[in-house]
Structure formats: structure tokens, C-alpha cells
Short mmCIF file of C-alpha atoms and ligand atoms in Angstrom, two decimals:
data_model
loop_
_atom_site.label_atom_id
_atom_site.label_comp_id
_atom_site.label_asym_id
_atom_site.label_seq_id
_atom_site.Cartn_x
_atom_site.Cartn_y
_atom_site.Cartn_z
CA MET A 1057 -11.18 -5.49 -76.25
CA SER A 1058 -11.86 -3.26 -79.17
CA GLU A 1059 -13.95 -0.18 -79.36
CA MET A 1060 -16.66 -2.59 -80.35
CA ALA A 1061 -16.69 -4.06 -76.84
CA SER A 1062 -19.61 -6.38 -76.92
CA GLU A 1063 -21.75 -7.28 -73.93
CA LYS A 1064 -20.47 -10.82 -74.22
CA GLU A 1065 -16.84 -9.79 -74.23
CA LEU A 1066 -17.38 -7.51 -71.25
CA SER A 1067 -19.07 -10.15 -69.15
CA ALA A 1068 -16.34 -12.66 -70.03
CA TYR A 1069 -13.78 -10.13 -68.88
CA VAL A 1070 -15.67 -9.44 -65.63
CA GLU A 1071 -15.86 -13.17 -64.95
CA THR A 1072 -12.09 -13.81 -65.46
CA THR A 1073 -11.20 -10.79 -63.40
CA ARG A 1074 -13.56 -11.93 -60.60
CA LYS A 1075 -11.82 -15.32 -60.51
CA GLU A 1076 -8.43 -13.64 -60.55
CA ILE A 1077 -9.33 -11.31 -57.67
CA GLU A 1078 -10.90 -14.05 -55.59
CA ALA A 1079 -7.74 -16.15 -55.92
CA LEU A 1080 -5.62 -13.42 -54.31
CA GLU A 1081 -4.37 -14.30 -50.84
CA SER A 1082 -2.91 -11.06 -49.50
CA LEU A 1083 -3.63 -7.36 -49.28
CA GLU A 1084 -0.30 -6.67 -51.03
CA GLU A 1085 -1.37 -8.67 -54.09
CA LEU A 1086 -4.70 -6.85 -54.01
CA ASP A 1087 -2.91 -3.48 -54.05
CA GLU A 1088 -0.91 -4.53 -57.08
CA ILE A 1089 -3.92 -5.57 -59.06
CA SER A 1090 -5.84 -2.46 -58.05
CA ALA A 1091 -3.35 -0.26 -59.92
CA LYS A 1092 -3.62 -2.50 -62.95
CA LEU A 1093 -7.42 -2.46 -62.95
CA LYS A 1094 -7.61 1.32 -62.75
CA SER A 1095 -4.94 1.98 -65.35
CA LYS A 1096 -5.95 3.49 -68.70
CA ARG A 1097 -4.21 0.59 -70.34
CA SER A 1098 -6.40 -1.98 -68.68
CA PRO A 1099 -9.05 -3.53 -70.99
CA LEU A 1100 -11.86 -1.54 -69.34
CA GLY A 1101 -9.76 1.64 -69.33
CA ALA A 1102 -9.05 1.24 -73.00
CA ALA A 1103 -12.70 0.50 -73.77
CA ARG A 1104 -13.72 3.62 -71.94
CA ALA A 1105 -11.10 5.73 -73.73
CA SER A 1106 -12.32 4.58 -77.10
CA LEU A 1107 -15.97 5.42 -76.41
CA GLY A 1108 -15.55 8.85 -77.98
CA ALA A 1109 -14.69 7.22 -81.29
CA ILE A 1110 -18.08 5.56 -81.59
CA GLU A 1111 -19.99 7.58 -84.10
CA ASP A 1112 -23.47 6.34 -83.42
CA GLU A 1113 -24.72 8.14 -80.32
CA LYS A 1114 -27.10 5.39 -79.24
CA LYS A 1115 -24.40 2.81 -79.64
CA ARG A 1116 -21.93 5.03 -77.77
CA LYS A 1117 -24.30 5.44 -74.83
CA GLU A 1118 -25.13 1.77 -74.71
CA THR A 1119 -21.47 0.75 -74.78
CA GLY A 1120 -20.71 3.39 -72.13
CA ARG A 1121 -23.36 1.92 -69.86
CA LEU A 1122 -22.01 -1.60 -70.39
CA VAL A 1123 -18.44 -0.51 -69.65
CA GLY A 1124 -19.61 1.37 -66.53
CA GLU A 1125 -21.52 -1.67 -65.28
CA ALA A 1126 -18.55 -3.94 -65.94
CA MET A 1127 -16.29 -1.54 -64.05
CA ALA A 1128 -18.75 -1.37 -61.10
CA SER A 1129 -19.00 -5.11 -60.83
CA VAL A 1130 -15.21 -5.55 -60.96
CA MET A 1131 -14.82 -2.95 -58.20
CA GLY A 1132 -17.56 -4.66 -56.18
CA VAL A 1133 -15.67 -7.94 -56.34
CA PHE A 1134 -12.48 -6.09 -55.48
CA ASP A 1135 -13.97 -4.39 -52.37
CA ALA A 1136 -15.55 -7.61 -51.16
CA ARG A 1137 -12.20 -9.40 -51.47
CA ARG A 1138 -10.46 -6.57 -49.63
CA MET A 1139 -12.86 -6.87 -46.69
CA VAL A 1140 -12.27 -10.61 -46.46
CA LEU A 1141 -8.48 -10.20 -46.59
CA GLU A 1142 -8.48 -7.34 -44.07
CA LYS A 1143 -10.54 -9.34 -41.63
CA SER A 1144 -8.22 -12.32 -41.80
CA ALA A 1145 -5.15 -10.04 -41.48
CA ARG A 1146 -6.67 -8.60 -38.27
CA ARG A 1147 -7.36 -12.05 -36.95
CA GLN A 1148 -3.80 -13.09 -37.73
CA ALA A 1149 -2.37 -10.01 -35.96
CA LEU A 1150 -4.40 -10.80 -32.83
CA GLU A 1151 -3.27 -14.39 -32.99
CA ASP A 1152 0.38 -13.30 -33.29
CA ASP A 1153 0.03 -10.97 -30.27
CA ARG A 1154 -1.54 -13.60 -28.06
CA LEU A 1155 0.47 -14.49 -24.93
CA ASP A 1156 0.51 -18.08 -23.92
CA LEU A 1157 0.09 -18.06 -20.16
CA THR A 1158 -0.58 -21.73 -19.71
CA GLU A 1159 3.00 -22.36 -18.65
CA VAL A 1160 2.81 -19.76 -15.86
CA VAL A 1161 -0.52 -21.10 -14.66
CA LEU A 1162 0.72 -24.67 -14.71
CA ARG A 1163 3.90 -23.75 -12.86
CA SER A 1164 1.94 -21.92 -10.14
CA LEU A 1165 -0.39 -24.89 -9.73
CA LYS A 1166 2.56 -27.19 -9.18
CA ALA A 1167 4.33 -24.88 -6.72
CA PRO A 1168 1.79 -22.26 -5.57
CA ILE A 1169 3.19 -18.73 -5.27
CA GLN A 1170 3.63 -18.09 -1.54
CA ARG A 1171 1.44 -15.52 0.15
CA GLY A 1172 3.22 -13.08 2.43
CA HIS A 1173 2.09 -12.36 5.96
CA ALA A 1174 2.10 -9.51 8.44
CA HIS A 1175 5.51 -8.57 9.82
CA LEU A 1176 6.28 -9.66 13.39
CA VAL A 1177 5.97 -6.06 14.64
CA SER A 1178 2.49 -5.72 13.09
CA GLN A 1179 1.48 -9.08 14.54
CA THR A 1180 2.73 -7.95 17.96
CA GLN A 1181 0.82 -4.68 17.73
CA ASP A 1182 -2.36 -6.59 16.83
CA ALA A 1183 -1.88 -9.00 19.74
CA LEU A 1184 -1.29 -6.13 22.22
CA GLU A 1185 -4.37 -4.30 20.96
CA ASP A 1186 -6.40 -7.50 21.40
CA VAL A 1187 -5.31 -7.83 25.04
CA PHE A 1188 -6.26 -4.22 25.86
CA VAL A 1189 -9.51 -4.31 23.88
CA ALA A 1190 -10.48 -7.41 25.91
CA MET A 1191 -9.87 -5.31 29.04
CA GLY A 1192 -12.27 -2.60 27.83
CA PHE A 1193 -9.84 -0.17 26.17
CA GLU A 1194 -10.46 1.56 22.87
CA VAL A 1195 -7.71 1.91 20.24
CA ALA A 1196 -6.78 5.40 18.99
CA GLU A 1197 -4.05 6.76 16.75
CA GLY A 1198 -2.27 10.11 16.50
CA PRO A 1199 -0.01 11.88 13.99
CA GLU A 1200 3.69 11.01 13.61
CA VAL A 1201 4.57 14.63 12.81
CA GLU A 1202 3.96 16.77 15.86
CA THR A 1203 4.58 20.27 17.11
CA ASP A 1204 6.83 20.94 20.06
CA TRP A 1205 3.71 21.69 22.07
CA TYR A 1206 2.16 18.22 21.71
CA ASN A 1207 5.40 16.24 21.98
CA PHE A 1208 6.84 18.22 24.89
CA GLU A 1209 5.19 21.31 26.29
CA ALA A 1210 1.67 20.03 26.94
CA LEU A 1211 3.34 17.00 28.54
CA ASN A 1212 4.90 19.32 31.12
CA ILE A 1213 8.30 19.42 29.37
CA PRO A 1214 8.83 23.15 28.65
CA PRO A 1215 11.80 24.39 26.55
CA GLY A 1216 15.05 23.91 28.43
CA HIS A 1217 13.61 21.18 30.67
CA PRO A 1218 16.33 18.59 31.34
CA ALA A 1219 13.90 15.79 30.42
CA ARG A 1220 14.25 16.87 26.78
CA ASP A 1221 17.67 15.23 26.87
CA MET A 1222 15.97 11.83 27.17
CA TYR A 1223 14.72 12.30 23.63
CA ASP A 1224 17.16 12.74 20.75
CA THR A 1225 14.68 14.49 18.55
CA MET A 1226 14.47 14.61 14.74
CA TYR A 1227 13.24 18.08 13.80
CA LEU A 1228 11.56 18.90 10.51
CA ASP A 1229 12.47 21.90 8.43
CA LEU A 1230 8.97 23.39 8.59
CA GLY A 1231 8.09 26.72 10.16
CA GLU A 1232 10.14 28.08 13.05
CA PRO A 1233 13.31 26.09 13.83
CA GLU A 1234 12.77 23.24 16.30
CA THR A 1235 9.00 23.54 16.42
CA VAL A 1236 7.89 20.70 14.13
CA LEU A 1237 9.28 17.24 14.76
CA LEU A 1238 8.84 13.51 14.37
CA ARG A 1239 7.26 12.35 17.61
CA THR A 1240 9.75 10.80 20.00
CA HIS A 1241 7.07 8.84 21.87
CA THR A 1242 3.34 8.10 21.64
CA SER A 1243 2.55 10.27 24.68
CA PRO A 1244 1.48 13.31 22.53
CA THR A 1245 -1.49 11.21 21.39
CA GLN A 1246 -2.72 11.46 25.02
CA ILE A 1247 -2.93 15.22 24.50
CA HIS A 1248 -4.92 14.86 21.25
CA LEU A 1249 -7.36 12.47 22.95
CA LEU A 1250 -7.78 14.72 25.99
CA GLU A 1251 -8.33 17.79 23.81
CA SER A 1252 -11.02 16.18 21.71
CA ALA A 1253 -12.73 14.61 24.77
CA VAL A 1254 -12.84 18.08 26.36
CA ALA A 1255 -14.10 19.72 23.17
CA GLN A 1256 -16.81 17.10 22.64
CA GLY A 1257 -17.58 16.52 26.34
CA THR A 1258 -16.83 12.80 26.02
CA LEU A 1259 -14.67 12.14 29.12
CA PRO A 1260 -13.98 9.51 30.56
CA ILE A 1261 -11.20 8.00 28.41
CA HIS A 1262 -10.00 4.39 28.39
CA ALA A 1263 -7.70 4.08 25.39
CA VAL A 1264 -4.50 2.59 24.05
CA MET A 1265 -2.59 4.37 21.29
CA PRO A 1266 -0.08 2.36 19.24
CA GLY A 1267 2.22 3.89 16.64
CA ARG A 1268 5.59 4.63 15.12
CA CYS A 1269 8.12 6.86 16.92
CA TYR A 1270 11.47 8.35 15.94
CA ARG A 1271 14.70 9.14 17.78
CA LEU A 1272 18.20 9.98 16.56
CA ASP A 1273 19.60 6.69 17.84
CA THR A 1274 22.17 4.49 16.16
CA PRO A 1275 20.65 1.03 15.67
CA ASP A 1276 22.01 -1.55 18.10
CA ALA A 1277 20.82 -4.80 19.66
CA ARG A 1278 18.22 -2.98 21.79
CA HIS A 1279 17.45 0.27 19.90
CA LEU A 1280 16.09 1.30 16.52
CA PRO A 1281 15.82 4.94 15.34
CA VAL A 1282 12.31 4.16 14.06
CA PHE A 1283 10.43 2.06 16.57
CA HIS A 1284 6.92 1.45 17.90
CA GLN A 1285 5.28 2.23 21.19
CA ILE A 1286 1.87 1.66 22.67
CA GLU A 1287 0.54 4.30 25.02
CA GLY A 1288 -2.27 3.84 27.53
CA LEU A 1289 -4.50 6.48 29.10
CA VAL A 1290 -7.32 6.11 31.57
CA VAL A 1291 -9.10 9.23 32.82
CA ASP A 1292 -12.17 8.78 34.97
CA HIS A 1293 -13.57 9.55 38.42
CA GLY A 1294 -11.59 8.15 41.34
CA ILE A 1295 -8.81 6.38 39.40
CA THR A 1296 -5.98 5.24 41.71
CA PHE A 1297 -2.44 3.94 41.46
CA GLY A 1298 -3.89 0.52 42.39
CA ASP A 1299 -5.91 0.57 39.12
CA LEU A 1300 -2.71 1.25 37.22
CA ALA A 1301 -0.83 -1.60 38.92
CA GLY A 1302 -3.76 -3.96 38.26
CA VAL A 1303 -3.95 -3.11 34.58
CA ILE A 1304 -0.18 -3.57 34.12
CA GLU A 1305 -0.21 -6.95 35.91
CA THR A 1306 -3.27 -8.19 34.00
CA PHE A 1307 -1.75 -7.16 30.70
CA THR A 1308 1.64 -8.75 31.51
CA SER A 1309 0.24 -12.21 32.26
CA ALA A 1310 -2.26 -12.05 29.40
CA TYR A 1311 0.37 -11.21 26.80
CA PHE A 1312 3.56 -12.91 28.06
CA GLY A 1313 2.01 -15.91 29.86
CA PRO A 1314 0.72 -16.79 33.33
CA ASP A 1315 4.21 -17.23 34.84
CA ILE A 1316 5.36 -13.72 33.83
CA HIS A 1317 4.56 -10.95 36.36
CA SER A 1318 5.12 -7.22 36.71
CA ARG A 1319 6.54 -4.88 39.32
CA LEU A 1320 6.67 -1.10 39.57
CA ARG A 1321 9.74 0.84 40.70
CA PRO A 1322 9.86 4.59 41.42
CA ALA A 1323 10.97 6.70 38.46
CA TYR A 1324 10.57 10.17 37.06
CA PHE A 1325 8.55 11.33 34.05
CA PRO A 1326 7.43 14.96 33.73
CA PHE A 1327 3.89 14.03 32.69
CA THR A 1328 3.09 11.64 35.55
CA GLU A 1329 3.26 12.06 39.33
CA PRO A 1330 4.04 9.73 40.94
CA SER A 1331 5.85 7.91 38.13
CA ALA A 1332 7.15 4.38 37.87
CA GLU A 1333 9.12 2.13 35.60
CA PHE A 1334 7.47 -1.17 35.08
CA GLU A 1335 9.44 -4.35 34.88
CA ILE A 1336 8.38 -7.87 33.98
CA THR A 1337 9.79 -11.28 34.90
CA CYS A 1338 12.74 -11.99 32.58
CA THR A 1339 11.28 -14.00 29.71
CA ILE A 1340 14.63 -15.69 29.02
CA CYS A 1341 15.36 -17.16 32.50
CA HIS A 1342 11.84 -16.83 33.96
CA GLY A 1343 13.21 -14.98 36.98
CA GLU A 1344 16.20 -17.21 37.72
CA GLY A 1345 18.77 -14.58 36.73
CA CYS A 1346 20.70 -14.56 33.44
CA ARG A 1347 22.88 -12.30 31.29
CA THR A 1348 19.91 -10.65 29.59
CA CYS A 1349 18.44 -9.43 32.90
CA SER A 1350 21.87 -8.80 34.51
CA GLN A 1351 21.09 -11.56 37.02
CA THR A 1352 18.13 -9.60 38.47
CA GLY A 1353 15.34 -11.80 37.10
CA TRP A 1354 13.53 -8.64 35.90
CA ILE A 1355 13.49 -6.68 32.65
CA GLU A 1356 12.35 -3.10 32.22
CA LEU A 1357 9.51 -2.70 29.74
CA GLY A 1358 8.13 0.84 30.04
CA GLY A 1359 7.05 3.82 32.07
CA CYS A 1360 3.81 4.70 33.80
CA GLY A 1361 2.25 6.83 36.48
CA MET A 1362 -0.67 9.02 37.56
CA VAL A 1363 -1.42 11.83 35.07
CA ASP A 1364 0.27 14.99 36.36
CA PRO A 1365 -2.23 17.80 37.15
CA ALA A 1366 -0.10 20.10 34.94
CA VAL A 1367 -1.05 17.93 31.93
CA PHE A 1368 -4.75 18.14 32.86
CA GLU A 1369 -4.43 21.91 33.14
CA ALA A 1370 -2.71 22.20 29.72
CA VAL A 1371 -5.82 20.72 28.07
CA GLY A 1372 -8.50 22.16 30.37
CA VAL A 1373 -9.45 19.12 32.44
CA ASP A 1374 -10.32 19.83 36.09
CA PRO A 1375 -7.82 17.80 38.19
CA ASP A 1376 -10.14 18.04 41.20
CA GLU A 1377 -12.86 16.21 39.31
CA TRP A 1378 -10.88 13.76 37.17
CA SER A 1379 -7.89 11.55 37.84
CA GLY A 1380 -6.09 9.10 35.64
CA PHE A 1381 -3.08 7.01 34.84
CA ALA A 1382 -0.91 6.59 31.78
CA PHE A 1383 1.65 4.12 30.57
CA GLY A 1384 3.84 3.63 27.53
CA PHE A 1385 6.15 0.89 26.31
CA GLY A 1386 7.89 -0.44 23.22
CA ILE A 1387 6.07 -2.80 20.85
CA ASP A 1388 9.34 -3.94 19.24
CA ARG A 1389 10.74 -4.60 22.72
CA CYS A 1390 7.71 -6.80 23.51
CA ALA A 1391 8.29 -8.79 20.31
CA GLN A 1392 11.97 -9.10 21.20
CA MET A 1393 11.24 -10.41 24.69
CA ARG A 1394 8.39 -12.70 23.83
CA HIS A 1395 10.28 -14.37 20.99
CA GLY A 1396 13.80 -14.22 22.44
CA ILE A 1397 15.23 -12.10 19.60
CA ALA A 1398 18.85 -11.37 20.49
CA ASP A 1399 19.34 -8.39 18.16
CA MET A 1400 16.52 -5.97 17.40
CA ARG A 1401 18.08 -5.04 14.05
CA ALA A 1402 16.72 -8.35 12.73
CA LEU A 1403 13.30 -6.62 12.73
CA ILE A 1404 14.34 -4.21 9.97
CA GLU A 1405 16.77 -6.26 7.91
CA ASN A 1406 13.99 -8.11 6.02
CA ASP A 1407 15.91 -11.35 5.89
CA LEU A 1408 13.19 -13.81 4.90
CA ARG A 1409 14.83 -16.57 6.93
CA PHE A 1410 14.05 -14.43 9.98
CA THR A 1411 10.64 -12.98 9.04
CA ARG A 1412 9.24 -16.35 7.91
CA GLN A 1413 9.66 -17.78 11.40
CA PHE A 1414 6.74 -15.77 12.75
N1 LIG B 2043 6.76 8.42 26.87
C1 LIG B 2043 7.72 7.72 27.69
C2 LIG B 2043 8.96 7.41 26.89
O1 LIG B 2043 8.86 7.22 25.72
C3 LIG B 2043 7.13 6.47 28.25
C4 LIG B 2043 6.04 6.76 29.26
C5 LIG B 2043 6.35 6.92 30.58
C6 LIG B 2043 4.75 6.90 28.85
C7 LIG B 2043 5.40 7.20 31.52
C8 LIG B 2043 3.74 7.18 29.78
C9 LIG B 2043 4.08 7.33 31.12
O2 LIG B 2043 2.48 7.33 29.43
O3 LIG B 2043 3.12 7.59 32.03
O4 LIG B 2043 10.01 7.36 27.43
#
């Protein structure tokens, strides 16, 4: 285009350039042409540069306007094309990032992913709670980290008491040495319940308290260092040892089956007086006598007894007005006996061939 750029020439140029731009297929090509369009050596650049050489002012202005309009319309075409190309580049990027999940969905429809289920110990705890709830008990829980006072002292086991030897205790490195520990049994939850019933004036109590307990034991066929107990506590007016024996017998037949019974044998626990061990008909031989029950026909399940007045006094309950009984036994042991599990370690090994059976 010469300095004499005519309107006709300019519009012809705009038209070819529009076609050229609209034929471009990528943002890279657009970038290349952009430099060319803006360069001083481009036809419009040259036309603009030569404006100064036009003598006639009117003519110069007119040509300047025409060149400016031509430039604006080329840039308009350019921007429109850029928007189109950017939009399709975005669409392409999304398309490239898309994950095809149909295969996963189809595979899971053919062989549905298996749902897990509650572990045998949890199932056993639920079943035990159900039996006691049906008998009118409430379910309560207490902390697993206890102070010496809750785990021992309030239960009538002062420091130095020989009964402490029954519990190989795991102490926590908090506060004074040997004052904070992992509870060795669920009995301290009795103390929490009694304290809050006294504070809120809500005696009587009829409650069971399941939960995890800890002892420094080496795992073997009948012991785990982390195990589960369920504690029972009834405090009311005129509660007798006969009530205790009745509750234990009712529970035993309800949970283990109508041909399994219970018996109580004298024992010692610091927090109950009198105390008893309770035994149930051997679930392996049904009382005939076998290796598991050492030919006695009976298997020991837990401890029980009448709440010792010293425990009532520790929490401020008047032993002349209230009486009660307590019991405690192992949840894992119940699962072991009801399902004939030879080695308790199977409960923590997480071998699916074992856990899937229940
Ligand atoms: N806490 C006892 C233990 O773990 C079991 C026990 C015995 C609980 C007698 C009681 C009870 O509530 O009265 O060895």
C-alpha cells in the first residue's frame, strides 16, 4: 500500500486479513500473526508511517482516519478469533483431564465391593448390653485414663494393699509418679456413677458399664493386654445377695442359652463384701467335663458381690440407707466361650478368614 492508501485498498486489505485470521486454528498461530500485524513493516504500519508525508492536511486527516478504522477492524477480528480459540483450548484441556470411571463402576457392579461389619468383640458388647437393657439396666461409660484414686483407692484398695498385685498396671507419665494410669478394670466407672448420682441426687442406680481395660500381660490363649470388661452396679433400697444371684443367672441363660447356668463361689475382692466368683456351665462340654474346664464342667467368668460399705463411704452414700451389688466380667472371654475360640489372640490378629466368620 502506498502513501496514497485508498479506501478501496484498505478495505480489500482488511477483508484478506480477516479471512487469514479466521482460518487460524491455534493460539500459537494467532500469536505469530499478531506480531506481524503490529509491526511497522506491515501494510497498515507502513501506511500509518507515511501519513506525515501527505501534504494536504485534509487528505492527511482523512487517510489517517481510514487507516485507524482499518486497524481497529483488523484488531476486532483478531480479538474475536482469540476468544474462540481460547474457549476451545479450555474445553480441550478439560476433556484431556477427564477421568473415565466407567470401568470402575462396571467392575463394582459385577462384583460389588464388600461392606465390612462390626468386629466380634463389638458385636458381643452390643449383645451383652441388649440383655442387660432388657432387664432394666442403663448403659454408662467411663474414662480409660484414670487416677489412682478411682482405679484403686475409692475401691477400697489403698496404696500397699496386696490386692494391687492382681493388677499389673500401666502407668502414664503425667503428674506425680504412679498416680495416673490406664484403668485395669471397669470398676472405677462405678465410682464415677456413684459420685454423680450423689451430686445430682439421682440414686438409685441400675447400670452396666462396658469398656476397654489395660494390663501389662503378655498375650496368650486366654489373656490380652488390652481387653474389654462389662461392669454392673445396682444400688437401691433393700438389695440382697439373692438379687445378685438372680441377675447373674438370668443373664447367663439369656446370653449363652437356656442350658447354660451359673453358680457363685466364695472369693475375695476389696470392693465387695461378701464377694464371689461366678462360674457358668462349660460351653464346650455343656457340663460333662472336658479339657477346657479341667473336667469340672464349670468355667469362671467374673467376679461379683455386695458393695462394700467402705466404697459407699468413699463417695458419700449412707450404707445404712442404701445397699447394692456389683459384678464385672470379660467381654472378650464371653465371645471366646460362646463361639468356642481356642486362642484369644485371634481377636486382635485381624485375619479376615477369622473375622469374616462372625
Ligand atoms: N474388677 C474385678 C477384676 O477386674 C472384677 C470384679 C469383681 C468386678 C467383683 C466387680 C466385683 O464389680 O464386684 O478383677
